[in-house]
Tab-separated table of N, CA and C in Angstrom:
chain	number	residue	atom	x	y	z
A	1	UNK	N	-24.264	4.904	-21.055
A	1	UNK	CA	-23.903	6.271	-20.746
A	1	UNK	C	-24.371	7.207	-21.855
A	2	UNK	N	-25.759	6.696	-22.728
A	2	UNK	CA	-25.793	7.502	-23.691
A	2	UNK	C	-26.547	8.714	-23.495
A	3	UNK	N	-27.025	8.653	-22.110
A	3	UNK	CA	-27.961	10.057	-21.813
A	3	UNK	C	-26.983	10.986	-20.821
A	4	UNK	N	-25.948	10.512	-20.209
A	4	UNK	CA	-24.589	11.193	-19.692
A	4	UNK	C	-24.628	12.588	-20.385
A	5	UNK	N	-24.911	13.965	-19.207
A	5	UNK	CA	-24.440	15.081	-19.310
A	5	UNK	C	-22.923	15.097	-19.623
A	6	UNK	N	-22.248	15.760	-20.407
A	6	UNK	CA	-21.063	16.276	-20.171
A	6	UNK	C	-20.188	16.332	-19.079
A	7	UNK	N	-20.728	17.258	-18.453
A	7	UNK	CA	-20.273	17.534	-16.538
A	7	UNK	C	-21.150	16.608	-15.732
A	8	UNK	N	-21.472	15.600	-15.990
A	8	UNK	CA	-21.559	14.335	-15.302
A	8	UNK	C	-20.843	13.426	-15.277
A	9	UNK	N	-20.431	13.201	-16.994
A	9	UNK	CA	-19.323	12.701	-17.379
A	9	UNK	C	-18.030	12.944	-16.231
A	10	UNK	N	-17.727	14.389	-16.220
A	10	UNK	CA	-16.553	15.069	-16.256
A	10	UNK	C	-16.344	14.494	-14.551
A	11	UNK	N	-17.439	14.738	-13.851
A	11	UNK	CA	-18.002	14.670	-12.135
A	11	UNK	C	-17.015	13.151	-12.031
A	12	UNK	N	-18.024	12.246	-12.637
A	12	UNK	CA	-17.498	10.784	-12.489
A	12	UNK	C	-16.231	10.468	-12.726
A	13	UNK	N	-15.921	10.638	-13.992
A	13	UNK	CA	-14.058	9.745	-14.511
A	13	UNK	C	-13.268	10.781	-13.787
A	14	UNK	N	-13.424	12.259	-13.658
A	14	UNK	CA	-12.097	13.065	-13.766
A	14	UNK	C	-11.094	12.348	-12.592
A	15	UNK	N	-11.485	11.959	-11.368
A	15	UNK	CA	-9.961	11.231	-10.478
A	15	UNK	C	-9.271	10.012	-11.372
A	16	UNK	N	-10.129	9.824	-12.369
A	16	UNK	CA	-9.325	8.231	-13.143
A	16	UNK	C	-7.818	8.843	-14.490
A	17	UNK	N	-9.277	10.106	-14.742
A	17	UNK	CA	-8.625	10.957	-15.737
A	17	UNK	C	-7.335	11.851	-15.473
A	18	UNK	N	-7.320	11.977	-14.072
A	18	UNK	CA	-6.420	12.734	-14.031
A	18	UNK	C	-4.600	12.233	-13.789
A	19	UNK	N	-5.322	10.886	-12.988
A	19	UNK	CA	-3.962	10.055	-12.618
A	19	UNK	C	-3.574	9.383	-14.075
A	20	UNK	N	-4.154	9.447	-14.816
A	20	UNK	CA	-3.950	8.919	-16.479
A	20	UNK	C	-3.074	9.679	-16.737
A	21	UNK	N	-3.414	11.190	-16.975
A	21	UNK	CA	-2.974	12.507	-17.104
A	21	UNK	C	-1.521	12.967	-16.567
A	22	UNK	N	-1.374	12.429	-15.356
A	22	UNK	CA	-0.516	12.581	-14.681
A	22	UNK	C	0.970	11.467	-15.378
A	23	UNK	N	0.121	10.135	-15.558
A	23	UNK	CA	1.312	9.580	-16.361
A	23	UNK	C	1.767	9.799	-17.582
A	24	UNK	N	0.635	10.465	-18.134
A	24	UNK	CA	1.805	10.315	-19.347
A	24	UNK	C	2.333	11.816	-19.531
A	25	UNK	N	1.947	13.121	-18.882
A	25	UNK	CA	2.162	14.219	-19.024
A	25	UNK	C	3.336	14.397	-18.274
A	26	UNK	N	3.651	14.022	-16.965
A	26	UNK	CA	4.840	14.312	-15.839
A	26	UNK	C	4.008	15.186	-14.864
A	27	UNK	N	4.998	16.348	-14.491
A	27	UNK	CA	4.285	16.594	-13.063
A	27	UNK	C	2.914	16.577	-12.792
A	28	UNK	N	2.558	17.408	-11.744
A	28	UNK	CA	1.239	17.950	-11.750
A	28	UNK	C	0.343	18.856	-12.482
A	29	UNK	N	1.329	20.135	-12.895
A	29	UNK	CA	0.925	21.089	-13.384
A	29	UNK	C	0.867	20.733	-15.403
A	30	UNK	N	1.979	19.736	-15.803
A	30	UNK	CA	1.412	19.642	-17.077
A	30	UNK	C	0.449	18.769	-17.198
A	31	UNK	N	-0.126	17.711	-15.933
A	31	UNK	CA	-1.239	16.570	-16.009
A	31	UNK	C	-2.019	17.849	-16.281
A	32	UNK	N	-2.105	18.419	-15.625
A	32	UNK	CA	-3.476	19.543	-15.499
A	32	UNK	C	-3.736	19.905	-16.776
A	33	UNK	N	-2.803	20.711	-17.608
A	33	UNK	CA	-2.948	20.977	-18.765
A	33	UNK	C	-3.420	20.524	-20.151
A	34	UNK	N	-2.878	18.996	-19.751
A	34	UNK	CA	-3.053	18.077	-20.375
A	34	UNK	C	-4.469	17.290	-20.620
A	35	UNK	N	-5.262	17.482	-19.244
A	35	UNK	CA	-6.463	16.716	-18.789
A	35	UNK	C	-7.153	17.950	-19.137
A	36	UNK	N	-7.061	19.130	-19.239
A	36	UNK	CA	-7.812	20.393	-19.825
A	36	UNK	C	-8.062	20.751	-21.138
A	37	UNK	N	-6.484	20.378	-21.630
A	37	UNK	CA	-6.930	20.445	-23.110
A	37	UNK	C	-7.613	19.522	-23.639
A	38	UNK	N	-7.471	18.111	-23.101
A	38	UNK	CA	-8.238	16.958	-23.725
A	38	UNK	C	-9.676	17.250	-23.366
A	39	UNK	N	-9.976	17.840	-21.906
A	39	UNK	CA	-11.606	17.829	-21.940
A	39	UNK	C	-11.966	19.000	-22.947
A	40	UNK	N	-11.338	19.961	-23.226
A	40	UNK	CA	-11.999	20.871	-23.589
A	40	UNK	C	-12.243	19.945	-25.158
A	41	UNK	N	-11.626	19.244	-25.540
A	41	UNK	CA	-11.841	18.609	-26.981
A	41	UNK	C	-13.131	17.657	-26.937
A	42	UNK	N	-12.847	17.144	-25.888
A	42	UNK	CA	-14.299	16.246	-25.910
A	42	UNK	C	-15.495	16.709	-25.598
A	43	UNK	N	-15.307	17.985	-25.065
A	43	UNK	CA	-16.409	18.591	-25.371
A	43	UNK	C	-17.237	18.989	-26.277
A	44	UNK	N	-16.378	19.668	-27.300
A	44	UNK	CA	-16.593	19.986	-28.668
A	44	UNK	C	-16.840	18.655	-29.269
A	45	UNK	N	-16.616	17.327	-28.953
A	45	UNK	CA	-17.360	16.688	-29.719
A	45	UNK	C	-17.823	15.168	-28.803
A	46	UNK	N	-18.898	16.005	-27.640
A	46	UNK	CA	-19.368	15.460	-26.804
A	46	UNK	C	-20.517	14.668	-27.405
A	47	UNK	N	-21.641	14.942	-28.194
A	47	UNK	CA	-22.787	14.007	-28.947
A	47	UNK	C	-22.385	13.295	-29.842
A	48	UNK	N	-20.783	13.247	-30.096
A	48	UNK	CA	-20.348	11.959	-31.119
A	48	UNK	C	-19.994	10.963	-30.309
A	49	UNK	N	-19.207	11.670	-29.028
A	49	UNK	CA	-18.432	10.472	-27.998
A	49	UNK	C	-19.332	9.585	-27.140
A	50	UNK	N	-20.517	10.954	-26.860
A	50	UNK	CA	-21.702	10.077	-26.222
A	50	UNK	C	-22.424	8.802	-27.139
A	51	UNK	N	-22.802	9.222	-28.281
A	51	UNK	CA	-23.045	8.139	-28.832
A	51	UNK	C	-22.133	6.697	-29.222
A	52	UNK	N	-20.701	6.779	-29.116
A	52	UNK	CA	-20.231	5.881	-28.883
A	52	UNK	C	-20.219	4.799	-27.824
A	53	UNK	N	-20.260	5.664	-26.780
A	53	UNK	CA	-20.558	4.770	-25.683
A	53	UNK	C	-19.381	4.021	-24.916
A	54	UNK	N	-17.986	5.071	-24.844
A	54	UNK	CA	-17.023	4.816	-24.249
A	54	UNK	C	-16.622	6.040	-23.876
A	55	UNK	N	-16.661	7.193	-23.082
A	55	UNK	CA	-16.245	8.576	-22.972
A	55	UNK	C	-14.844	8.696	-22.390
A	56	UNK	N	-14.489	7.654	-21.767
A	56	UNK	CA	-13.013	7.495	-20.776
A	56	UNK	C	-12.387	7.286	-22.149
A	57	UNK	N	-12.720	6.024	-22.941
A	57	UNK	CA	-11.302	5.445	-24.029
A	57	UNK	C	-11.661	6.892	-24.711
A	58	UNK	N	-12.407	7.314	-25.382
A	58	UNK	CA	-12.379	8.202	-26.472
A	58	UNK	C	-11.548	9.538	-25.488
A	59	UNK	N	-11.291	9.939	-24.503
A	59	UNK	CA	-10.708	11.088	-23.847
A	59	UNK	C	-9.322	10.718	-23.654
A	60	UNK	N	-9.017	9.231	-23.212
A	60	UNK	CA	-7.889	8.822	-23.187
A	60	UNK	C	-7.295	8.644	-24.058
A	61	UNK	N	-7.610	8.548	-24.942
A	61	UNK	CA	-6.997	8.445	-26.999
A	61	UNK	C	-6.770	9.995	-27.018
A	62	UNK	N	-7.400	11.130	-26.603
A	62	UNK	CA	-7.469	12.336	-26.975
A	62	UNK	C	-5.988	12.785	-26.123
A	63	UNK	N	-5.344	12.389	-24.606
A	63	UNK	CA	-5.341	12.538	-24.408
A	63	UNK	C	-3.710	12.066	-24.316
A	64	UNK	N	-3.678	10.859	-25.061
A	64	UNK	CA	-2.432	10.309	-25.055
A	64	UNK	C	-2.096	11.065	-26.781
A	65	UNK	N	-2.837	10.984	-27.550
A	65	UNK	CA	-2.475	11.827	-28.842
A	65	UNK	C	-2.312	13.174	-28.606
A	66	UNK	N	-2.612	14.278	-27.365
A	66	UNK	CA	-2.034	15.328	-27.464
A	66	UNK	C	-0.690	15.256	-26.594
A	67	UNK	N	-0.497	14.401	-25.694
A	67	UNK	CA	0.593	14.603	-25.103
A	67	UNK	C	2.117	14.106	-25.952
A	68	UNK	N	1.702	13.223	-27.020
A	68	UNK	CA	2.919	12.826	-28.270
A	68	UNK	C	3.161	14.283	-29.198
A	69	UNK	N	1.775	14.683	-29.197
A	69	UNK	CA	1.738	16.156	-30.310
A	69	UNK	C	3.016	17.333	-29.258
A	70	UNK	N	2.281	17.066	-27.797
A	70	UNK	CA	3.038	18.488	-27.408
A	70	UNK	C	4.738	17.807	-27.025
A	71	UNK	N	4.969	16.713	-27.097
A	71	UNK	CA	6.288	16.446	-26.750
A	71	UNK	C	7.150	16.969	-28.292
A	72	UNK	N	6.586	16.411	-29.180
A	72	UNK	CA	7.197	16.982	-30.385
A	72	UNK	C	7.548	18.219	-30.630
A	73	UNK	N	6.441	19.412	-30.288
A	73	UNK	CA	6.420	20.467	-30.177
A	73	UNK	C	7.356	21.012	-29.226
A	74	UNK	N	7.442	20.638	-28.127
A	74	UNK	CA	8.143	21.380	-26.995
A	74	UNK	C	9.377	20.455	-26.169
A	75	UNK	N	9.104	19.473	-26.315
A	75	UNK	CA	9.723	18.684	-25.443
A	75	UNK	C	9.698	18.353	-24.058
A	76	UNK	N	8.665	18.371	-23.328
A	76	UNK	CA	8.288	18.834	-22.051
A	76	UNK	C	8.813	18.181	-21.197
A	77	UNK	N	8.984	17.564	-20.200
A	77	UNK	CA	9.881	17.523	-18.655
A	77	UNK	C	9.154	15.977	-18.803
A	78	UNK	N	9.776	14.774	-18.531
A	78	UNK	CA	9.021	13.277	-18.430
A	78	UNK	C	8.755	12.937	-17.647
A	79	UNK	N	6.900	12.403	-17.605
A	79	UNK	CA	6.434	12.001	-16.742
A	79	UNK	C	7.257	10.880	-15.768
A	80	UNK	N	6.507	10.996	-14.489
A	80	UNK	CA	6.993	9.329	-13.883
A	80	UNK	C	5.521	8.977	-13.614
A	81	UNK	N	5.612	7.515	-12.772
A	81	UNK	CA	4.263	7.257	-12.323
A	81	UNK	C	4.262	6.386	-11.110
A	82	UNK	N	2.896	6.206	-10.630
A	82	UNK	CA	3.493	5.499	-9.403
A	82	UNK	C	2.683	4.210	-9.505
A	83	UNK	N	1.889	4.399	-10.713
A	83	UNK	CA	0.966	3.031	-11.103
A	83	UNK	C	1.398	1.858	-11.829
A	84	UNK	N	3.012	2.405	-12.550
A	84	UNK	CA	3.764	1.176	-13.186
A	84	UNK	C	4.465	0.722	-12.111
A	85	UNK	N	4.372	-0.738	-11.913
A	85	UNK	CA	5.065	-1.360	-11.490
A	85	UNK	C	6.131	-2.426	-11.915
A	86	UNK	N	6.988	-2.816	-11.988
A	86	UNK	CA	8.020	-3.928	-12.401
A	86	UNK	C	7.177	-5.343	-12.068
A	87	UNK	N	7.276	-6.012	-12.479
A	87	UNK	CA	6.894	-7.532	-12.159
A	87	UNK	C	7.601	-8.249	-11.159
A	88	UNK	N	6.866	-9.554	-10.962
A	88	UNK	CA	8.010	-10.399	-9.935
A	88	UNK	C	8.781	-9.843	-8.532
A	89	UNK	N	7.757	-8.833	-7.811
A	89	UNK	CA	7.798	-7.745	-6.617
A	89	UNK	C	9.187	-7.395	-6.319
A	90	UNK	N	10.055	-7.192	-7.509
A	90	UNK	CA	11.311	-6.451	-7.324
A	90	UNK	C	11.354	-5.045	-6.988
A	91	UNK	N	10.123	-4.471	-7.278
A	91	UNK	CA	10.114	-3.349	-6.790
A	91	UNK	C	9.223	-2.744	-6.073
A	92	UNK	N	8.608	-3.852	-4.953
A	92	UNK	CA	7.613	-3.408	-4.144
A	92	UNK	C	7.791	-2.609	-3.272
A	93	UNK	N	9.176	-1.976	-2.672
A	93	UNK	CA	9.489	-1.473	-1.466
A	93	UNK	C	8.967	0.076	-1.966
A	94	UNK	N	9.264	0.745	-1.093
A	94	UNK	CA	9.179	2.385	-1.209
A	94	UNK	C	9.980	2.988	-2.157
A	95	UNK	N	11.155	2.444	-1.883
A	95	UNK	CA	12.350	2.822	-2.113
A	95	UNK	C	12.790	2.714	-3.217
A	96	UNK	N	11.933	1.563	-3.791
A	96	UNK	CA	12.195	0.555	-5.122
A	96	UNK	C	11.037	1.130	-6.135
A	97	UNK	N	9.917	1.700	-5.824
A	97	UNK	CA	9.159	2.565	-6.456
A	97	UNK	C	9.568	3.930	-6.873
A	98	UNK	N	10.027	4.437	-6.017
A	98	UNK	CA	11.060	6.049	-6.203
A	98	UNK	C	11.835	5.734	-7.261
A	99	UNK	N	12.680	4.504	-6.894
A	99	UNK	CA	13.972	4.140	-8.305
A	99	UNK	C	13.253	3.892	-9.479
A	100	UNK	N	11.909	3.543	-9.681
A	100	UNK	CA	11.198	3.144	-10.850
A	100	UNK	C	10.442	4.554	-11.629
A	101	UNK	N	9.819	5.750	-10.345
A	101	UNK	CA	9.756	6.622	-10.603
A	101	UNK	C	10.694	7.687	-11.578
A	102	UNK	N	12.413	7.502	-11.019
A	102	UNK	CA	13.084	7.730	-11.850
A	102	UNK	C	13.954	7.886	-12.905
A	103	UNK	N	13.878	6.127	-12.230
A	103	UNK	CA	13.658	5.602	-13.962
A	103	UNK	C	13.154	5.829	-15.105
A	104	UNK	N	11.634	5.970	-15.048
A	104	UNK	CA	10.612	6.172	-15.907
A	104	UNK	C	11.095	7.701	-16.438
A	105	UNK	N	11.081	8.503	-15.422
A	105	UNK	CA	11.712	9.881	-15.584
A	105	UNK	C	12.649	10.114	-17.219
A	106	UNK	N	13.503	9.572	-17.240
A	106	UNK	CA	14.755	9.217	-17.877
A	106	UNK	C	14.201	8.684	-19.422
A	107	UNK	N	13.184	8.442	-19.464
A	107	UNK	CA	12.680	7.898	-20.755
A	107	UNK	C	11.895	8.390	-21.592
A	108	UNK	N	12.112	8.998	-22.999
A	108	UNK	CA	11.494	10.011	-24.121
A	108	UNK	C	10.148	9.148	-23.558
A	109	UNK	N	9.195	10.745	-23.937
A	109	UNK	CA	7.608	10.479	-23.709
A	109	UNK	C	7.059	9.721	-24.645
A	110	UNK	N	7.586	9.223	-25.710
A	110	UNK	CA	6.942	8.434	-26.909
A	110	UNK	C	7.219	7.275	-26.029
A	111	UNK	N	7.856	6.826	-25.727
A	111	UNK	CA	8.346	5.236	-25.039
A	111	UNK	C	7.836	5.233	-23.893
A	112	UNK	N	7.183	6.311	-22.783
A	112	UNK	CA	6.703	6.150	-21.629
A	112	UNK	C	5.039	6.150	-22.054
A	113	UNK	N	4.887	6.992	-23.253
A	113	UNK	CA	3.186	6.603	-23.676
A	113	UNK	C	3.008	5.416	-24.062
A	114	UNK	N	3.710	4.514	-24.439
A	114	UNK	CA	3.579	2.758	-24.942
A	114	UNK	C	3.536	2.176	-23.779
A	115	UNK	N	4.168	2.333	-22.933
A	115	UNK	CA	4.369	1.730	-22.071
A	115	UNK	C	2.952	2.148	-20.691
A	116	UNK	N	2.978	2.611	-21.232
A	116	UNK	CA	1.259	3.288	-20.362
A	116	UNK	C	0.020	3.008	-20.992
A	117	UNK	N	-0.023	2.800	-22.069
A	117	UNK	CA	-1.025	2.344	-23.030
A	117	UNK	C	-0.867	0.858	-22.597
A	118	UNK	N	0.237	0.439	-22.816
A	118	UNK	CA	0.278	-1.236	-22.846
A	118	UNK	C	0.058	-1.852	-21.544
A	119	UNK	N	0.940	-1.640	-20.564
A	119	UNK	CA	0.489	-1.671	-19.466
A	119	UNK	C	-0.518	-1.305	-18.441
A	120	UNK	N	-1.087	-0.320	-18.430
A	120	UNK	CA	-2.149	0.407	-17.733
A	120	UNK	C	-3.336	0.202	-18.418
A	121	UNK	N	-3.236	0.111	-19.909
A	121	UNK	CA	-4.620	0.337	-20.605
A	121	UNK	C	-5.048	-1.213	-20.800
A	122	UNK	N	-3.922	-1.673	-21.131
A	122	UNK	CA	-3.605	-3.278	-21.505
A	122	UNK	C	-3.574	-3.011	-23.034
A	123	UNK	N	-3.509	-2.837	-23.715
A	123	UNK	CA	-4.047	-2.206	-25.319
A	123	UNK	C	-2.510	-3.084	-25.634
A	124	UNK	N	-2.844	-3.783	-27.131
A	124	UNK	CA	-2.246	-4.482	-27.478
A	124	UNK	C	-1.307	-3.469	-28.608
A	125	UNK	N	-0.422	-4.078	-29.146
A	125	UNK	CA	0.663	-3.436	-29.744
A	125	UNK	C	-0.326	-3.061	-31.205
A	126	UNK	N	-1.356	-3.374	-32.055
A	126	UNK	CA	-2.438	-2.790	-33.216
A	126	UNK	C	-3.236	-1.658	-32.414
A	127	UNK	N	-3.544	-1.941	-31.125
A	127	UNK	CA	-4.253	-0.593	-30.341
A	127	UNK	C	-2.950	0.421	-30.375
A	128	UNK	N	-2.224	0.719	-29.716
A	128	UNK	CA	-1.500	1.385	-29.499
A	128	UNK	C	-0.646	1.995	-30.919
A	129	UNK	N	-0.504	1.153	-31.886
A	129	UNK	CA	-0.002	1.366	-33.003
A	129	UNK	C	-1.489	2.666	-33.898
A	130	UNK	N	-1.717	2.143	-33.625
A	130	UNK	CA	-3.471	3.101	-34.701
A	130	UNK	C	-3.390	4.247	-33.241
A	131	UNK	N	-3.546	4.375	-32.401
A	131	UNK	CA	-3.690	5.111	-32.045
A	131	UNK	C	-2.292	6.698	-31.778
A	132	UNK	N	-1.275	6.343	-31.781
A	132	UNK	CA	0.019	7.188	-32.039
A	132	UNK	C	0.169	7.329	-33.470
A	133	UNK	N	-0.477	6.296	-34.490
A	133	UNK	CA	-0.507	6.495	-35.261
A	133	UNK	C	1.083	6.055	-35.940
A	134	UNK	N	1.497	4.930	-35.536
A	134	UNK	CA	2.592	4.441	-35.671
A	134	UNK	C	2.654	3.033	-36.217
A	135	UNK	N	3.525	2.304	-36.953
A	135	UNK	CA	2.999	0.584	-36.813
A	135	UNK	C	4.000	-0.347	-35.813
A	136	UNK	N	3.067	-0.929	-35.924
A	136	UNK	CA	3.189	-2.353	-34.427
A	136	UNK	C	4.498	-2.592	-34.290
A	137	UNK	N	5.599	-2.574	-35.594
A	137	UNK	CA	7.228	-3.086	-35.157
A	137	UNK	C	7.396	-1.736	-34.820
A	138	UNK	N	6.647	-0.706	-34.606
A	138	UNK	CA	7.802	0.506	-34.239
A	138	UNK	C	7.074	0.378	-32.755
A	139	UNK	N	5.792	-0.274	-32.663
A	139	UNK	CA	5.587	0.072	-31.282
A	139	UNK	C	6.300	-1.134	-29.954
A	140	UNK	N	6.534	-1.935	-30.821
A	140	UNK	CA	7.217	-3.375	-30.396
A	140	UNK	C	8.882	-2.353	-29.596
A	141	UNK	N	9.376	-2.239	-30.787
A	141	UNK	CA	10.681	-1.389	-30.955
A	141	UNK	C	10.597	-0.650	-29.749
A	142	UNK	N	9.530	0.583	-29.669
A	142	UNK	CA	9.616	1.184	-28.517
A	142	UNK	C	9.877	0.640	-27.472
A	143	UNK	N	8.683	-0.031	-27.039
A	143	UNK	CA	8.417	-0.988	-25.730
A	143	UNK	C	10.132	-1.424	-25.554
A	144	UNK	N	10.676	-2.420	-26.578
A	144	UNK	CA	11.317	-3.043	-26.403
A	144	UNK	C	12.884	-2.236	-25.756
A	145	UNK	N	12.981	-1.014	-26.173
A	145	UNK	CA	13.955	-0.141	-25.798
A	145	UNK	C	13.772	0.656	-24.575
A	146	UNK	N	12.037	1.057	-24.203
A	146	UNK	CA	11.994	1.332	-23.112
A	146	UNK	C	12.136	0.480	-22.148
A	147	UNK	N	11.585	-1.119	-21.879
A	147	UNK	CA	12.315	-1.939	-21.096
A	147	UNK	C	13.706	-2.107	-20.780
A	148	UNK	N	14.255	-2.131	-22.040
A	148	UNK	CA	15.941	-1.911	-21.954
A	148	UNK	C	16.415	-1.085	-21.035
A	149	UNK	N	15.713	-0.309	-21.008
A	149	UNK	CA	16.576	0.939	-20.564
A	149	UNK	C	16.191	1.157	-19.091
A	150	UNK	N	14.924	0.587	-18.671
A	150	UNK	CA	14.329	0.565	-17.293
A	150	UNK	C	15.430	-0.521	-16.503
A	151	UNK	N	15.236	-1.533	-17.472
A	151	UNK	CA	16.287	-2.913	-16.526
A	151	UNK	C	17.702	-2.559	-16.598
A	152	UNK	N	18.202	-1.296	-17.283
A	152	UNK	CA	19.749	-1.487	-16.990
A	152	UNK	C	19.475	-0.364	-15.997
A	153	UNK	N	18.422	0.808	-15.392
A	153	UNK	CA	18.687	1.712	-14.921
A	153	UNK	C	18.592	1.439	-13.583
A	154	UNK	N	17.566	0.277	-13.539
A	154	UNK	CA	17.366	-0.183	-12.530
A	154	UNK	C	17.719	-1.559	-11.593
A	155	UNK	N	18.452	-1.627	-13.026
A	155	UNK	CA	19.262	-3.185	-11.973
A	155	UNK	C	18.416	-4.445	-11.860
A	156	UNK	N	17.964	-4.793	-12.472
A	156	UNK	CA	16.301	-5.994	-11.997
A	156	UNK	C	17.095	-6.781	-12.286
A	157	UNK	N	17.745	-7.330	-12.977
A	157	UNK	CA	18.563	-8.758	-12.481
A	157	UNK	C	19.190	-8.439	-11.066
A	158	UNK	N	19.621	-7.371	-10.755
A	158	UNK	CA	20.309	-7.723	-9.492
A	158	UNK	C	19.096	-7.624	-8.501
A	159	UNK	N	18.110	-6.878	-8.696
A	159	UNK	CA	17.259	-6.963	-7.295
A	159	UNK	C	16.793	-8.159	-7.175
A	160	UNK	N	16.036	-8.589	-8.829
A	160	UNK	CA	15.703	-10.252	-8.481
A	160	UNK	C	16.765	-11.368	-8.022
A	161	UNK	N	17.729	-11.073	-7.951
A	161	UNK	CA	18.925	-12.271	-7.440
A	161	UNK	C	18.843	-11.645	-6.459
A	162	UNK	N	18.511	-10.577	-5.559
A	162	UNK	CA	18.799	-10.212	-3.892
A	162	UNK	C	17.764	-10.603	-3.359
A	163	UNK	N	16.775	-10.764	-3.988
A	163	UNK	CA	15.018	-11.064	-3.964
A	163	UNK	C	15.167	-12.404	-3.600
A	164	UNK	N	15.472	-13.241	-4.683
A	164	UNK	CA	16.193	-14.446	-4.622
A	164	UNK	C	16.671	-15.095	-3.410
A	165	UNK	N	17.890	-14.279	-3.174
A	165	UNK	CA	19.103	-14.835	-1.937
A	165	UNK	C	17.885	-14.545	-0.336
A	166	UNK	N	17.011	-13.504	-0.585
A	166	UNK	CA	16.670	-13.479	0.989
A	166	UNK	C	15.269	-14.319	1.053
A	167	UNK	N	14.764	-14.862	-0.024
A	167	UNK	CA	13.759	-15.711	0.031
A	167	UNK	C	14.008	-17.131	0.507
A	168	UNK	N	15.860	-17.335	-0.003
A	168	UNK	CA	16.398	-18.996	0.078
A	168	UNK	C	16.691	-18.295	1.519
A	169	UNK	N	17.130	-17.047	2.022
A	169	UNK	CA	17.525	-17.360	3.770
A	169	UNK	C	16.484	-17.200	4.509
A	170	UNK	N	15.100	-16.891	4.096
A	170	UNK	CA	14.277	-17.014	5.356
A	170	UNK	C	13.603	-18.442	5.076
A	171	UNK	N	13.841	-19.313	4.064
A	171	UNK	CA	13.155	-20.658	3.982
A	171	UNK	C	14.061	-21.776	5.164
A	172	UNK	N	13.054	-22.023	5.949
A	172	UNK	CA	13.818	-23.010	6.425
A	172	UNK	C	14.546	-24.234	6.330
């Protein structure tokens, strides 16, 4: 992608960029903001990013580091998402996605950006740590409190034991 226009760039990733945007910012209108201010940055330093030869990670680093900057600053409204999912299809239903939606809701944006990095990006707890600019037991810590707080909000021992009970009654 090292001969990649800018707004070729922008043409191609922006639907990837924006549902990115969308998670870790919250609604619609701060994804927007969010995915604006980050392009407008990578613009300004579009012949460094091009020569790297990753324009998505380098926008998505831009992009998860301004949304920690503006939570500090302002405190803004918490994302949900509809791309995290729970494991072990406890929460495959509709219904069970909404509850995860607001779940996620419920959780400081520092702990929903780990959890979006880690999960979505796959980025290991040294990625995610260098990049918030935090170290690995605080990003451990996070994770580990934002799970906490997903499984008591959401009950996953009990859905997986209901999960459970209707799997043993439709086995013959």
């Amino acid at each position: 992608m090292t001969d990649t226009t800018f707004d070729e760039f922008v043409r191609q990733a922006l639907p990837g960029l924006a549902r990115y945007a969308y998670v870790l910012a919250g609604d619609r209108h701060a994804a927007e903001d969010l995915l604006q201010d980050s392009l407008v940055r990578a613009m300004g330093a579009w012949s460094r990013i091009r020569q790297d030869g990753n324009p998505v990670g380098y926008v998505k680093t831009i992009m998860a580091r301004t949304n920690v900057s503006w939570w500090r600053r302002r405190r803004p409204s918490v994302a949900v998402s509809e791309n995290l999912a729970a494991t072990d299809g406890a929460l495959d239903s509709v219904e069970h996605r909404d509850e995860l939606r607001r779940a996620l809701a419920t959780l400081p944006p520092l702990q929903r950006t780990v959890l979006v990095l880690g999960f979505l990006d796959g980025a290991d707890d040294e990625e995610i740590a260098s990049l918030l600019h935090r170290r690995p037991a605080t990003i451990r810590s996070l994770r580990h409190r934002a799970l906490r707080s997903l499984r008591r909000d959401l009950r996953i021992d009990e859905l997986r034991s209901l999960d459970r009970a209707a799997d043993l009654q439709e086995t013959p």
